[in-house]
JSON list of N, CA and C in Angstrom, two decimals:
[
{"chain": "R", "resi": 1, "resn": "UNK", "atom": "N", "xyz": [-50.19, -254.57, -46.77]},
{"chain": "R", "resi": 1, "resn": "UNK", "atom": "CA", "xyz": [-48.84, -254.85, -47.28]},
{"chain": "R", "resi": 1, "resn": "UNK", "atom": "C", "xyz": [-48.29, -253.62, -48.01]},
{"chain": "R", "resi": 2, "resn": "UNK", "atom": "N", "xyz": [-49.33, -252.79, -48.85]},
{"chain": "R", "resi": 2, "resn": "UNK", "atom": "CA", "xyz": [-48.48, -251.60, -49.51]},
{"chain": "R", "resi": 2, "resn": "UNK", "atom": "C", "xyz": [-48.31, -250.51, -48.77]},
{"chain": "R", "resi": 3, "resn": "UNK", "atom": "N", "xyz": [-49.14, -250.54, -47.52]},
{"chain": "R", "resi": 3, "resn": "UNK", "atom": "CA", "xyz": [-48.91, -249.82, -46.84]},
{"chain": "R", "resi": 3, "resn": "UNK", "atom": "C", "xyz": [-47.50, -249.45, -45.83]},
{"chain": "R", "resi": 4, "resn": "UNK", "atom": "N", "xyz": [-47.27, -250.59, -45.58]},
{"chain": "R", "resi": 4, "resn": "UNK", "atom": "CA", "xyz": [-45.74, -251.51, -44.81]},
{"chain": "R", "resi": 4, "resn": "UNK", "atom": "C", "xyz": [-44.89, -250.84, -45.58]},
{"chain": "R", "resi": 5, "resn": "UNK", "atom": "N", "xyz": [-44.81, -250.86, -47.13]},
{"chain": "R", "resi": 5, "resn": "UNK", "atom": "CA", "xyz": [-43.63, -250.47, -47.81]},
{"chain": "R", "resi": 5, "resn": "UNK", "atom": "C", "xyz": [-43.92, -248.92, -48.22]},
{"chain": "R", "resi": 6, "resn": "UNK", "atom": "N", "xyz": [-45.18, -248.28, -48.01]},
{"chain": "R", "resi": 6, "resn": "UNK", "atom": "CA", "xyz": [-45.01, -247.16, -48.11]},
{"chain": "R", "resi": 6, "resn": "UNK", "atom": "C", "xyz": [-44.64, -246.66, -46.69]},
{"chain": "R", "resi": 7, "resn": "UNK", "atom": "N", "xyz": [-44.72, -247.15, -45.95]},
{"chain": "R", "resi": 7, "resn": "UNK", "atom": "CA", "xyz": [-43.79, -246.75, -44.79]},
{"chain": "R", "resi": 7, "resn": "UNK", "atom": "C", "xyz": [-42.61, -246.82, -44.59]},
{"chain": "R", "resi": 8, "resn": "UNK", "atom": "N", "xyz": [-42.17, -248.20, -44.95]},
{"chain": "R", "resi": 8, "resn": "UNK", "atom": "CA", "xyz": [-40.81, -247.86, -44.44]},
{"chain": "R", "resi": 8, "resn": "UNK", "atom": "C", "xyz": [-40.07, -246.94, -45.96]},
{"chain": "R", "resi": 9, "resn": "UNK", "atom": "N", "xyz": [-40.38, -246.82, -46.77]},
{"chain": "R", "resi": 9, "resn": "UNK", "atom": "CA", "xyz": [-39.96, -245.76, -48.05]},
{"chain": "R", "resi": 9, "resn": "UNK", "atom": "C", "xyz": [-39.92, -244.10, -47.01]},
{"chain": "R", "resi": 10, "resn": "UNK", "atom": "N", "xyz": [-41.66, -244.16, -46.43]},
{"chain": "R", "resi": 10, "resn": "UNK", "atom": "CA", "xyz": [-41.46, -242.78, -45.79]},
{"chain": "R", "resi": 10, "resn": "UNK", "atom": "C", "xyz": [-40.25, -242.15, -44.88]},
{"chain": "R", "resi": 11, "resn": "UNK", "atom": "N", "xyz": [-40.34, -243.71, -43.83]},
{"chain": "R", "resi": 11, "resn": "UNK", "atom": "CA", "xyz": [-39.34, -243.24, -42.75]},
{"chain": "R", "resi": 11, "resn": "UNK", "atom": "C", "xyz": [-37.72, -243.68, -43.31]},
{"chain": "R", "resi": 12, "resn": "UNK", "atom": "N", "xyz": [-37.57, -244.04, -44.63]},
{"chain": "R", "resi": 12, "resn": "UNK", "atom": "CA", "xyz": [-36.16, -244.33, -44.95]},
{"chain": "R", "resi": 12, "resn": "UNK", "atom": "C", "xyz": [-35.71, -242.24, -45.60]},
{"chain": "R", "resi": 13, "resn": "UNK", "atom": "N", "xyz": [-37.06, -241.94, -45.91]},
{"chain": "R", "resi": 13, "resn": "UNK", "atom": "CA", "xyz": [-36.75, -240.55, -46.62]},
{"chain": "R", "resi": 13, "resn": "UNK", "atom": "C", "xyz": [-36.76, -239.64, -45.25]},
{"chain": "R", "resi": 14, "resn": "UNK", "atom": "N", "xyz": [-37.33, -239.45, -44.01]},
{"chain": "R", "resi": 14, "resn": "UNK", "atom": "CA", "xyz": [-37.27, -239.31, -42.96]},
{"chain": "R", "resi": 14, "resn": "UNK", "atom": "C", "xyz": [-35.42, -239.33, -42.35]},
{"chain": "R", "resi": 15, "resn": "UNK", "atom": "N", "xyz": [-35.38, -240.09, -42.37]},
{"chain": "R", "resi": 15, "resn": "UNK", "atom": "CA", "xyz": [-33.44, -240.45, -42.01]},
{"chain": "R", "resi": 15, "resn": "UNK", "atom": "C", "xyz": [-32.62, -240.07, -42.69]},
{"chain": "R", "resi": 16, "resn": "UNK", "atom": "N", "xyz": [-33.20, -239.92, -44.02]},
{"chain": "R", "resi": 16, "resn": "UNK", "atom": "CA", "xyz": [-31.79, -239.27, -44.80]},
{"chain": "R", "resi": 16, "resn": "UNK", "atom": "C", "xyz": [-31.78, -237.80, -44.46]},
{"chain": "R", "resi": 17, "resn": "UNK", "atom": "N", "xyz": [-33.13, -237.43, -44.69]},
{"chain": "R", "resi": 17, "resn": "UNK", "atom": "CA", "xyz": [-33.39, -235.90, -44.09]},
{"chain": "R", "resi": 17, "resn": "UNK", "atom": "C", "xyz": [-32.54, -235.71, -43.04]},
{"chain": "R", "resi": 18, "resn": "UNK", "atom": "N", "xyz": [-33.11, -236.45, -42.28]},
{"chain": "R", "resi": 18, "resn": "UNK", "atom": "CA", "xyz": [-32.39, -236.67, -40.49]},
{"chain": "R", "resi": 18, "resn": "UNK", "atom": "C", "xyz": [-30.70, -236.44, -40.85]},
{"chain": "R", "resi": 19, "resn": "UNK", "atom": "N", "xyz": [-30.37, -237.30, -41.43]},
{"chain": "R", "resi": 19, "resn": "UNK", "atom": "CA", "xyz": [-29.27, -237.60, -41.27]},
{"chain": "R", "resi": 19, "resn": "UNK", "atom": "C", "xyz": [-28.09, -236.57, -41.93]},
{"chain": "R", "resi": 20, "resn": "UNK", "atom": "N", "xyz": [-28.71, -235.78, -43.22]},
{"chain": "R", "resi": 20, "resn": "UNK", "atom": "CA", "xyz": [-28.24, -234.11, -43.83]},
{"chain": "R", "resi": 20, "resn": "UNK", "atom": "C", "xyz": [-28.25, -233.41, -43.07]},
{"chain": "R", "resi": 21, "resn": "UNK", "atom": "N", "xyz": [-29.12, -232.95, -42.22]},
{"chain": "R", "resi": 21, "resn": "UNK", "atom": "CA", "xyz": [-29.24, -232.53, -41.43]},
{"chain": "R", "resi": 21, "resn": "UNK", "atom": "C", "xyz": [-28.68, -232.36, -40.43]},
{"chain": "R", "resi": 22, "resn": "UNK", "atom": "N", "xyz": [-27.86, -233.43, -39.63]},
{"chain": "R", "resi": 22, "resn": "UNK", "atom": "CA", "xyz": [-26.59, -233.69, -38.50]},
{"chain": "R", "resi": 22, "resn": "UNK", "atom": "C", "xyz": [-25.62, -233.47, -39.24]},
{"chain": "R", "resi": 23, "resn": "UNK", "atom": "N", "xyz": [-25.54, -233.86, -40.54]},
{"chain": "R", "resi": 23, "resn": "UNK", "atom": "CA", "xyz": [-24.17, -233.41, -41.36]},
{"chain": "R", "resi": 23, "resn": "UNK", "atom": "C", "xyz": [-24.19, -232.36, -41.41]},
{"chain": "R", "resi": 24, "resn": "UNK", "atom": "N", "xyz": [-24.72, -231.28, -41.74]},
{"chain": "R", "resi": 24, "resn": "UNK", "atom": "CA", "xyz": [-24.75, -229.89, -41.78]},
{"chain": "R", "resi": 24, "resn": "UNK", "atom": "C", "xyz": [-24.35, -229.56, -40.82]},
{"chain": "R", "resi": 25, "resn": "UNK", "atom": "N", "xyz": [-25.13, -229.83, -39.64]},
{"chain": "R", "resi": 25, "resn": "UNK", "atom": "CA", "xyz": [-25.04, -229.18, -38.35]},
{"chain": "R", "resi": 25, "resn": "UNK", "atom": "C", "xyz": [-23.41, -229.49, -37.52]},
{"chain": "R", "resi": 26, "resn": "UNK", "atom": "N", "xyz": [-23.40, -230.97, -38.14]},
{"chain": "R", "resi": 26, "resn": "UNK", "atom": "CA", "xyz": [-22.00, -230.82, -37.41]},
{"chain": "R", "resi": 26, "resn": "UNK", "atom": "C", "xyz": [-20.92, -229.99, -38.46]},
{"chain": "R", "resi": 27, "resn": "UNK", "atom": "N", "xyz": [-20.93, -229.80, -39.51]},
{"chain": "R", "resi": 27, "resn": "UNK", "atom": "CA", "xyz": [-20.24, -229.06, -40.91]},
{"chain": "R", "resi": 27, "resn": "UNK", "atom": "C", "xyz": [-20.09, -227.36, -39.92]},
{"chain": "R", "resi": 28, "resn": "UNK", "atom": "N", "xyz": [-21.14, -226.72, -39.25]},
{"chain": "R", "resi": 28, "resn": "UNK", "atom": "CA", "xyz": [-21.44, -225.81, -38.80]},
{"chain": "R", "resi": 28, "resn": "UNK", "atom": "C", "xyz": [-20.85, -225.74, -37.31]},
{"chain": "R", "resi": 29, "resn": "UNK", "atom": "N", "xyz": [-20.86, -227.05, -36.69]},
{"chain": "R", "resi": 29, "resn": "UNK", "atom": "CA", "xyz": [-19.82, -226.59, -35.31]},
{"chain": "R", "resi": 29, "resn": "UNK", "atom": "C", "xyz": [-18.17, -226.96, -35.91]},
{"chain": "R", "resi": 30, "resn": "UNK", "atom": "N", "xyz": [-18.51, -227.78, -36.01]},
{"chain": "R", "resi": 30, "resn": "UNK", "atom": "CA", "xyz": [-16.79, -227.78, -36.38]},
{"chain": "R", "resi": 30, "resn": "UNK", "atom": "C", "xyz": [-15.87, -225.60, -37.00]},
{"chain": "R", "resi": 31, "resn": "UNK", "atom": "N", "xyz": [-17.22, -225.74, -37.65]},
{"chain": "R", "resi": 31, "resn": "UNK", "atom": "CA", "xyz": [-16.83, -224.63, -38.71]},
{"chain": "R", "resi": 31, "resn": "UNK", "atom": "C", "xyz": [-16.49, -223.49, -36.96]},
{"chain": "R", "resi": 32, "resn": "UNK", "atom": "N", "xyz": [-17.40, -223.35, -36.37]},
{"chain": "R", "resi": 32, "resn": "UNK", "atom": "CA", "xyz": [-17.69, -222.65, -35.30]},
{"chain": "R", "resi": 32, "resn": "UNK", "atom": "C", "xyz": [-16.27, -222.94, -34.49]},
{"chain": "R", "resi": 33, "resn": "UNK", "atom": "N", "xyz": [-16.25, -224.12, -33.97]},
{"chain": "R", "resi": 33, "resn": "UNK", "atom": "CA", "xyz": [-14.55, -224.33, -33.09]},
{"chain": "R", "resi": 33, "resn": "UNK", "atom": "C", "xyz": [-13.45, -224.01, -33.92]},
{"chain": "R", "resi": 34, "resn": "UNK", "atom": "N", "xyz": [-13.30, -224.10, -35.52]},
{"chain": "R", "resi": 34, "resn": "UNK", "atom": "CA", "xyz": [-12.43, -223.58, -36.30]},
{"chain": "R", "resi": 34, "resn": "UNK", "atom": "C", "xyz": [-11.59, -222.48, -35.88]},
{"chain": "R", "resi": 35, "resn": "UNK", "atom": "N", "xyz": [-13.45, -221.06, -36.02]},
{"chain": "R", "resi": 35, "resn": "UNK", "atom": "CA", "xyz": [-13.12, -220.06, -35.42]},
{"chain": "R", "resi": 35, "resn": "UNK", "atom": "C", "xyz": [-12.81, -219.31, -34.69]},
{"chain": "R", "resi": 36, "resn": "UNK", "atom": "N", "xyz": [-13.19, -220.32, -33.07]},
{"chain": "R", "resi": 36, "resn": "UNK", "atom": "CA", "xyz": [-12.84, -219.93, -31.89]},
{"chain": "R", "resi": 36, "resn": "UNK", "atom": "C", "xyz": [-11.33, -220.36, -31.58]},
{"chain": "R", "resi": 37, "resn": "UNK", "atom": "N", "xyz": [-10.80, -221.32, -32.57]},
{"chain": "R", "resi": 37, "resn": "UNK", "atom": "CA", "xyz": [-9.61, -221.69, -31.95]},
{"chain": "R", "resi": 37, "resn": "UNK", "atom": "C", "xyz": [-8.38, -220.96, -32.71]},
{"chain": "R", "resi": 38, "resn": "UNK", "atom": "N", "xyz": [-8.86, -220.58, -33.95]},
{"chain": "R", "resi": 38, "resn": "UNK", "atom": "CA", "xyz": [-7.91, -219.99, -34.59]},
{"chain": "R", "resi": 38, "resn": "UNK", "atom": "C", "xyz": [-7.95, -218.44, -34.24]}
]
C-alpha cells in the first residue's frame, strides 16, 4: 500500500517535469516561428 502511493507521488512528479518541459519547448518554437516570420 505505501508503496502504491509512493508511486503514484513519483509518477505525479514525473508529469509535471514532463509537462515544464513541453511548456518550455513549446515557449521555444513559438519563440523560433516569431523569428522566422518577422
Amino acid at each position: 500500500m505505501k508503496q502504491a502511493i509512493i508511486l503514484t507521488e513519483f509518477n505525479q512528479g514525473l508529469d509535471m517535469q514532463f509537462l515544464n518541459q513541453s511548456l518550455g519547448f513549446l515557449a521555444l518554437m513559438l519563440k523560433e516561428v516569431r523569428t522566422m516570420n518577422f
